[in-house]
Tab-separated table of C-alpha atoms in Angstrom:
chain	number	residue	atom	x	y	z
F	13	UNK	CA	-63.582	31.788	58.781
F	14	UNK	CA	-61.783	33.963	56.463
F	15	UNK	CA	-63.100	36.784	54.283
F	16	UNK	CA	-63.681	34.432	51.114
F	17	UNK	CA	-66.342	32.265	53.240
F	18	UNK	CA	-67.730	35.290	54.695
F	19	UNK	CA	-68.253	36.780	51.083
F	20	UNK	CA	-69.741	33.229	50.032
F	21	UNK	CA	-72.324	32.464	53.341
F	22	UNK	CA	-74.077	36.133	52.769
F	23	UNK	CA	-74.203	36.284	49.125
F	24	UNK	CA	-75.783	33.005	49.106
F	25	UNK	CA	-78.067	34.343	52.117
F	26	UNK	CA	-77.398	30.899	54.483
F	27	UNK	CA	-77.761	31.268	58.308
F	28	UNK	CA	-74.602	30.837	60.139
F	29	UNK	CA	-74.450	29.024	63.480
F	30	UNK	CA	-71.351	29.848	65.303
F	31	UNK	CA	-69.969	27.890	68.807
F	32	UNK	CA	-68.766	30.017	70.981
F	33	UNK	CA	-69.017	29.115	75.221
F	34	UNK	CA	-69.438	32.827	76.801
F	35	UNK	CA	-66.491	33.790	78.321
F	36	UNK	CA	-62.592	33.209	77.327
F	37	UNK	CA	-62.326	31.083	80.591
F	38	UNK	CA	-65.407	28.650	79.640
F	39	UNK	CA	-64.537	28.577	75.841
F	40	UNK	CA	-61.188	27.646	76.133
F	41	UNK	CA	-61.297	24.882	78.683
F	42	UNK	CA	-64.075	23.329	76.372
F	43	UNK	CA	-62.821	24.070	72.911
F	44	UNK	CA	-58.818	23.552	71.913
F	45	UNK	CA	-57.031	23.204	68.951
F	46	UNK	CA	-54.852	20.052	68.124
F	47	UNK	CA	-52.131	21.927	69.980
F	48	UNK	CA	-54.142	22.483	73.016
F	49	UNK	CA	-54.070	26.018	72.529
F	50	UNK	CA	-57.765	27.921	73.542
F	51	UNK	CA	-59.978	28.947	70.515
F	52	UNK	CA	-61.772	31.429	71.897
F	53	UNK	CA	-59.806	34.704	70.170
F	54	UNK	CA	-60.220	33.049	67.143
F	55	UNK	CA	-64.395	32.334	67.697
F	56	UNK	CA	-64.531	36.385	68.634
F	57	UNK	CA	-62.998	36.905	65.046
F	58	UNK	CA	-65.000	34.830	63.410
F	59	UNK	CA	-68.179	36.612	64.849
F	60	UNK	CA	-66.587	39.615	64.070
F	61	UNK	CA	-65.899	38.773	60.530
F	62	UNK	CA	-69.423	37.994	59.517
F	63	UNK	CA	-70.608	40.882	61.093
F	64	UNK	CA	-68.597	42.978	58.711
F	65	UNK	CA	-70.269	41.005	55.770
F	66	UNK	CA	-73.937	41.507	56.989
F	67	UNK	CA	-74.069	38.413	58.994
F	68	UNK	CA	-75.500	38.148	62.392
F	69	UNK	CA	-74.658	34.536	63.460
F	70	UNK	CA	-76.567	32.906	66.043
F	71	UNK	CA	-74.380	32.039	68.832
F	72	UNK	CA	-74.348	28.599	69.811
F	73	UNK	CA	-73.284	28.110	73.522
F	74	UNK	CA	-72.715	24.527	75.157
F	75	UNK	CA	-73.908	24.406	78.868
F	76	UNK	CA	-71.482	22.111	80.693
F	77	UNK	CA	-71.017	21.097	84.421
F	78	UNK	CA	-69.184	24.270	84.983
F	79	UNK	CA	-70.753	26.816	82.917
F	80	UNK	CA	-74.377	26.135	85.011
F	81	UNK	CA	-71.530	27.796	87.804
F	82	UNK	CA	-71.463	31.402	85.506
F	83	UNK	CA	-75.210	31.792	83.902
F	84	UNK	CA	-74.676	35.304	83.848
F	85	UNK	CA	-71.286	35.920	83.545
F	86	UNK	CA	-72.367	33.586	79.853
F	87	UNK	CA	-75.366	35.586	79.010
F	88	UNK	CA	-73.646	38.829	79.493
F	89	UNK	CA	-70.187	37.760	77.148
F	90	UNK	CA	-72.880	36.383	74.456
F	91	UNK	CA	-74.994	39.445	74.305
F	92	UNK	CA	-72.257	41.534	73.761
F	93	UNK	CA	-71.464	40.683	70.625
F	94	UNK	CA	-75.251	41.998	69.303
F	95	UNK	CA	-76.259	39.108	67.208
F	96	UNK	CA	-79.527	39.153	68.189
F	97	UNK	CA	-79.779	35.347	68.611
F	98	UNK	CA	-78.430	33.181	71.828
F	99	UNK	CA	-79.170	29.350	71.505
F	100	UNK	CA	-78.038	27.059	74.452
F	101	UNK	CA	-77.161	23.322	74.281
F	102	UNK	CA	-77.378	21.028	77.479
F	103	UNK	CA	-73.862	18.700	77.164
F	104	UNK	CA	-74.784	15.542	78.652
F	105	UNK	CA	-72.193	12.788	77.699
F	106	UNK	CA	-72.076	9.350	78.813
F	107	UNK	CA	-69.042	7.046	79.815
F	108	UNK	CA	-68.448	3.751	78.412
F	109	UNK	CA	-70.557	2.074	81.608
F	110	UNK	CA	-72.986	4.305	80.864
F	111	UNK	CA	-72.754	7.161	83.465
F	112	UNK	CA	-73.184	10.907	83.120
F	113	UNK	CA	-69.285	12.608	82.183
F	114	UNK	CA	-68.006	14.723	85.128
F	115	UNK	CA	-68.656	17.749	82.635
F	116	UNK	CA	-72.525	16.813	81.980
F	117	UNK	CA	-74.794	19.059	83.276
F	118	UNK	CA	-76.874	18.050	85.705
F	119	UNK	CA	-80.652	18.539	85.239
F	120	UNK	CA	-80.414	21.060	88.488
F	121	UNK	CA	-77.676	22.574	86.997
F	122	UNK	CA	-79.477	23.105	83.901
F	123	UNK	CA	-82.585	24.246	85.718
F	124	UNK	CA	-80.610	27.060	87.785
F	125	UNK	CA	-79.053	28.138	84.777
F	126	UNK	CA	-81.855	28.585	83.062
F	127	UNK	CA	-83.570	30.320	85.765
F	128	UNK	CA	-80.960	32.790	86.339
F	129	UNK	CA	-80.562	33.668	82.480
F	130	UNK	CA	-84.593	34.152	82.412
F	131	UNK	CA	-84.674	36.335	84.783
F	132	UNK	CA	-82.034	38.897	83.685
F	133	UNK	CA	-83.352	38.539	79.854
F	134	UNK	CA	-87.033	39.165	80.544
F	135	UNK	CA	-86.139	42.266	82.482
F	136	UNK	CA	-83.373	43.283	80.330
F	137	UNK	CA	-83.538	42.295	76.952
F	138	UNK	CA	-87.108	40.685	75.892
F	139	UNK	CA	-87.310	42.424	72.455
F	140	UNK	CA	-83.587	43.127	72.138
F	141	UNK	CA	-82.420	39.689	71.789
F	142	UNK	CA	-83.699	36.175	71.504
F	143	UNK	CA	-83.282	33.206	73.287
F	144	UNK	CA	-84.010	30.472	71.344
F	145	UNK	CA	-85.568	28.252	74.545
F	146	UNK	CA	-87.851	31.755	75.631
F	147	UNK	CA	-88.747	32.253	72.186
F	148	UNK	CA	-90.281	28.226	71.540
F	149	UNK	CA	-91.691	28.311	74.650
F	150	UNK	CA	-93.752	31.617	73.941
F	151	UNK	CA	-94.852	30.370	70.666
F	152	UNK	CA	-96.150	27.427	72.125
F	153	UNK	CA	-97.774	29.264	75.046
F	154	UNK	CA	-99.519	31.427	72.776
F	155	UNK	CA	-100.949	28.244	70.228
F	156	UNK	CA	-98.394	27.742	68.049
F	157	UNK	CA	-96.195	24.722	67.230
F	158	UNK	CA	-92.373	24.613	68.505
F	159	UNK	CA	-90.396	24.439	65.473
F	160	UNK	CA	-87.420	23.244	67.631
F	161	UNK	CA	-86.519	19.648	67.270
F	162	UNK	CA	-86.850	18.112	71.401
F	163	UNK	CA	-89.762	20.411	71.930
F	164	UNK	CA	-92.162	19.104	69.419
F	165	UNK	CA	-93.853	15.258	69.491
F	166	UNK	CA	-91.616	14.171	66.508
F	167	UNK	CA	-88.402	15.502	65.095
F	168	UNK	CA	-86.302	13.704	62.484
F	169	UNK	CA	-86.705	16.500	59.916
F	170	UNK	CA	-83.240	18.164	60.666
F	171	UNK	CA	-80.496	16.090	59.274
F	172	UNK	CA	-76.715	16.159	59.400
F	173	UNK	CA	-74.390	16.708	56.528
F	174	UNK	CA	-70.769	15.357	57.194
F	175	UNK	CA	-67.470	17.038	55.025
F	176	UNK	CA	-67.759	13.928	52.922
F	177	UNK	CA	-71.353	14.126	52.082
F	178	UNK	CA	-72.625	11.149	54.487
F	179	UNK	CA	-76.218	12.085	56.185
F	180	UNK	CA	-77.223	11.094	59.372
F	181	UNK	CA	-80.356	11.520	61.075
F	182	UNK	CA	-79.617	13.928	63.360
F	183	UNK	CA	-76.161	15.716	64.634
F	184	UNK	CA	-76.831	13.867	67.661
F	185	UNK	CA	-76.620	10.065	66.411
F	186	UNK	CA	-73.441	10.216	64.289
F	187	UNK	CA	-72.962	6.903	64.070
F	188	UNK	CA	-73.403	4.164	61.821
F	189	UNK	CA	-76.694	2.727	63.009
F	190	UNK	CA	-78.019	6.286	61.556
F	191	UNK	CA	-75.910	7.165	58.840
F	192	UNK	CA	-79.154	7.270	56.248
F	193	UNK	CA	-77.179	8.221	52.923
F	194	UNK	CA	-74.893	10.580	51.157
F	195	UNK	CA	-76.599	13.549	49.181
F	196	UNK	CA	-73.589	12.857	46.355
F	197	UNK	CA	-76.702	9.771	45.414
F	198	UNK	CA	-79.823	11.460	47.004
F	199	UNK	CA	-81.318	14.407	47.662
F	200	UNK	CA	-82.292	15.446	51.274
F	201	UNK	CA	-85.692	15.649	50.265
F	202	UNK	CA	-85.459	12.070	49.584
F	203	UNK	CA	-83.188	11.310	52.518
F	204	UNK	CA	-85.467	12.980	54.946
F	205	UNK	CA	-88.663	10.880	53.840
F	206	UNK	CA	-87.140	7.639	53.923
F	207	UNK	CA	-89.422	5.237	55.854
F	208	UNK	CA	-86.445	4.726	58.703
F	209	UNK	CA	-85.845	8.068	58.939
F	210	UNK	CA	-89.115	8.623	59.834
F	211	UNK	CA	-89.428	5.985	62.056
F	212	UNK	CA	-86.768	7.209	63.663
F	213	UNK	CA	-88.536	10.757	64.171
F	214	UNK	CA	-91.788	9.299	65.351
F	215	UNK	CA	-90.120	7.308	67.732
F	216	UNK	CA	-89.834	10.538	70.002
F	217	UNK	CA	-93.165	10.065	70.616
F	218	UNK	CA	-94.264	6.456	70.324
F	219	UNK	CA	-91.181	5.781	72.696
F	220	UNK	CA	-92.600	8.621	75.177
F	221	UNK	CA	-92.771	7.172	78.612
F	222	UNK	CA	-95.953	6.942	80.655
F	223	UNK	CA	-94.904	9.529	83.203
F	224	UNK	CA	-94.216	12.026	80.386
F	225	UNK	CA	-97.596	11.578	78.400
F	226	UNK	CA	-99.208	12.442	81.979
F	227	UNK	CA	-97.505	15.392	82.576
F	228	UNK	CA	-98.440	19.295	82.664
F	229	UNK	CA	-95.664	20.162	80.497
F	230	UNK	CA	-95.616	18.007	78.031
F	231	UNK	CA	-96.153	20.530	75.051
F	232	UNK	CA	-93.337	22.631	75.615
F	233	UNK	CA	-91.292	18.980	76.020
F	234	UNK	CA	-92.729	15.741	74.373
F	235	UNK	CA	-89.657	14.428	76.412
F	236	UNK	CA	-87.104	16.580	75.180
F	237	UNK	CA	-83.999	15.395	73.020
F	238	UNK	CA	-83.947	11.730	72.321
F	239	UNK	CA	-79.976	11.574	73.211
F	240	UNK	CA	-80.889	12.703	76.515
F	241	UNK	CA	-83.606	9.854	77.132
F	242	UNK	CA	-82.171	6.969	79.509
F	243	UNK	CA	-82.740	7.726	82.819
F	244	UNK	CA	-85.523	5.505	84.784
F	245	UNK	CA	-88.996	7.322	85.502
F	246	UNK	CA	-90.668	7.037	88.540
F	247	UNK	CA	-92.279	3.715	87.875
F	248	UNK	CA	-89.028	2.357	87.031
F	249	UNK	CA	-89.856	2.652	83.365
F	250	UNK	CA	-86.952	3.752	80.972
F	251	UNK	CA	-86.611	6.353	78.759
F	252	UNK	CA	-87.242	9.227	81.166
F	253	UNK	CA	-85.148	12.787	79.931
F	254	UNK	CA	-81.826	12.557	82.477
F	255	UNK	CA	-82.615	16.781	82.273
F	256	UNK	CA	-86.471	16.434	83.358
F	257	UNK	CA	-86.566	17.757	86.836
F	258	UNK	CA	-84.302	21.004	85.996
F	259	UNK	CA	-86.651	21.215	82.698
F	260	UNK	CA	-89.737	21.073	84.924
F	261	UNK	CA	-88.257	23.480	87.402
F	262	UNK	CA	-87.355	26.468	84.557
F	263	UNK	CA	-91.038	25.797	83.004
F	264	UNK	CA	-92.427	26.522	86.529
F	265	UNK	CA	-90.364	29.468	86.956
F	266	UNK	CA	-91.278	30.911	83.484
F	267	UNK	CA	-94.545	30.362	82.603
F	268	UNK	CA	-96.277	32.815	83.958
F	269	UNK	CA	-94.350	35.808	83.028
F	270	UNK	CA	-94.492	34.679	79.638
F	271	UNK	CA	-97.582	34.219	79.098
F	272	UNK	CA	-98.106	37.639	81.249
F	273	UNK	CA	-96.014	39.043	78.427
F	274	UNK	CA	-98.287	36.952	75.169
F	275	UNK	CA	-101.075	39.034	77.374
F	276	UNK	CA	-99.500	42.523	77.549
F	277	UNK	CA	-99.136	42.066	73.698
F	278	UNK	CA	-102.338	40.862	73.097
F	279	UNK	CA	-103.828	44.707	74.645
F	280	UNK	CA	-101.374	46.289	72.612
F	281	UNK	CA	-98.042	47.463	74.787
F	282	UNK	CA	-94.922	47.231	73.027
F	283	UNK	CA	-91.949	45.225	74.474
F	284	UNK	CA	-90.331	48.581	75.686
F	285	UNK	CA	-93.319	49.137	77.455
F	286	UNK	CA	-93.781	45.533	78.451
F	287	UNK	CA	-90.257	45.704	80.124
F	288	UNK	CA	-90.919	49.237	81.663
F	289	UNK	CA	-94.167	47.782	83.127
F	290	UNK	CA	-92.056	43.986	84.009
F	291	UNK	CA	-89.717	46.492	85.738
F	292	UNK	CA	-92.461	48.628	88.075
F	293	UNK	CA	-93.774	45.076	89.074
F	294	UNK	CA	-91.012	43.848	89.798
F	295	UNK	CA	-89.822	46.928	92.675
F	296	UNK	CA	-93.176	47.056	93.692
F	297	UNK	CA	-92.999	43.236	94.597
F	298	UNK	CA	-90.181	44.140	96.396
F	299	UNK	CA	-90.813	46.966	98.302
F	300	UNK	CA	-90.231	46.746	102.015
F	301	UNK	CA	-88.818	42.994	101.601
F	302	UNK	CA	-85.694	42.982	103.864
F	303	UNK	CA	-83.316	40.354	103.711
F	304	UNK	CA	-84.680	38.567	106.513
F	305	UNK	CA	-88.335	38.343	105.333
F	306	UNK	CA	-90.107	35.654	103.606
F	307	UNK	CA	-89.150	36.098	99.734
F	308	UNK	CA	-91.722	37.559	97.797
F	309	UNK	CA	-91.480	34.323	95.078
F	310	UNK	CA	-93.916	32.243	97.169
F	311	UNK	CA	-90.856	29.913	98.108
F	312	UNK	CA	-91.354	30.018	101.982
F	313	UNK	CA	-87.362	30.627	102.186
F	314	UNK	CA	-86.098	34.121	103.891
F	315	UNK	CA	-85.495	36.664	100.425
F	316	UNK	CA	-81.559	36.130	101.503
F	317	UNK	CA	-81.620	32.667	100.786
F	318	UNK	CA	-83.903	32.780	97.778
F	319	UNK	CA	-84.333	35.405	94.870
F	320	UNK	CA	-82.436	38.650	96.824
F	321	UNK	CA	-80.043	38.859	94.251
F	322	UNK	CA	-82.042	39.248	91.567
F	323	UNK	CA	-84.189	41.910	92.909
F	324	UNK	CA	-84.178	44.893	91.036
């Protein structure tokens, strides 16, 4: 990411997506050059770089086995480079019999993760920064549509452009069962509207199992990413998301102070005094809770073995 592509990506106003995995330690035991040298000095420049040219790039952070370990030792590294914009991306790989890679998250993995990044971000930084996750699941909380892909009923409208021009239906499915084109013969907006591309957006939701099109959070999911659909529901049937229960668990956990939040708006407060007012709540909840009493979540567990770090 030199100077030249910097000057190029803001005069022509695109939006620049840049993968970078928190902290040094994280980064570079996911992402090495063909020496096996870390990458993660050269990501910070990068990010760096197009800041100097105008650019604020949303950071795009992959949330493997071992970064669920670190959620806020992640969250902390991303927001200090002050782009604004924090999107995370569940790994979940499969082996040639078809079992979850060591590195996959697991869904309660994800869920903790989640959780714990929540927490600090609706205290700390709701109106500072975005989340991409916090931010959907507002909108949608507050009547709107998600715009992102797994969180709406169909997706198939975000395609993938490789270095040679081939288009596939979605960065996910790289392969040749979806490669739908190359845009050197066809526009996008004729890619994008070709009957098996479409087919293979609706299938999202005509593919939805039974267990998902019964539960109480299926519009913030519609059974999340397609890629991430083949573990068995709980009448056997396939097709269940391998990250539900960690999904289910974060949109428990956050659901009410967002939509506390959509309310707080709603009479007028603005997010400094939302998080002033987040903040009183919170020590008020707190006060007198020793480490020994029940925790003031609702969990049943003693505060020690339950939310005690994260009271503020």
């Amino acid at each position: 990411m030199d100077d030249e592509w910097c000057s190029f990506l803001a005069n022509a106003r695109f939006d620049v997506g840049l993968s970078i995995d928190g902290t040094e330690w994280l980064h570079d035991r996911n992402r090495t050059d063909h020496s096996g040298n870390g990458t993660y000095e050269r990501a910070v420049a990068a990010v760096r770089r197009l800041q100097a040219h105008g650019i604020q790039p949303d950071l795009l952070c992959t949330v493997t086995s071992e970064t669920a370990k670190e959620p806020l030792a992640v969250y902390r590294a991303l927001k200090d480079f002050n782009t604004g914009w924090i999107q995370f991306i569940p790994i979940v790989r499969l082996t040639a019999d078809g079992q979850p890679t060591a590195d996959s998250v697991t869904g309660q993995g994800y869920g903790d993760f989640l959780c714990a990044v929540f927490d600090e971000w609706i205290r700390q930084d709701l109106g500072r920064l975005d989340v991409q996750l916090f931010a959907e699941m507002a909108l949608v909380w507050s009547g709107g549509n998600a715009s992102l892909c797994w969180m709406a009923p169909t997706c198939g409208r975000v395609l993938i452009v490789e270095h040679d021009g081939s288009v596939y239906s979605c960065d996910h499915f790289v392969n040749p069962d979806h490669h739908i084109g190359n845009i050197e013969a066809s526009p996008l907006s004729a890619l994008v509207d070709l009957p098996v591309q479409r087919r293979f957006g609706d299938e999202k939701q005509t593919k939805l199992p039974s267990q998902c099109r019964s539960c109480s959070w299926l519009t913030v999911c519609n059974g999340g990413c397609p890629k991430d659909r083949f573990a068995l529901a709980e009448n056997g049937e396939r097709g269940l998301n391998y990250l539900c229960g960690g999904l289910r668990q974060f949109f428990a956990h956050a659901e009410q102070p967002l939509k506390h939040v959509t309310r707080l708006r709603k009479e007028g407060l603005t997010l400094e005094a939302i998080r002033a007012k987040l903040l009183a709540e919170s020590q008020e909840r707190w006060r007198g809770v020793g480490r020994n009493d029940p925790c003031p979540c609702g969990s049943g567990r003693k505060a020690k073995h339950c939310c005690w770090s994260k009271r503020v």
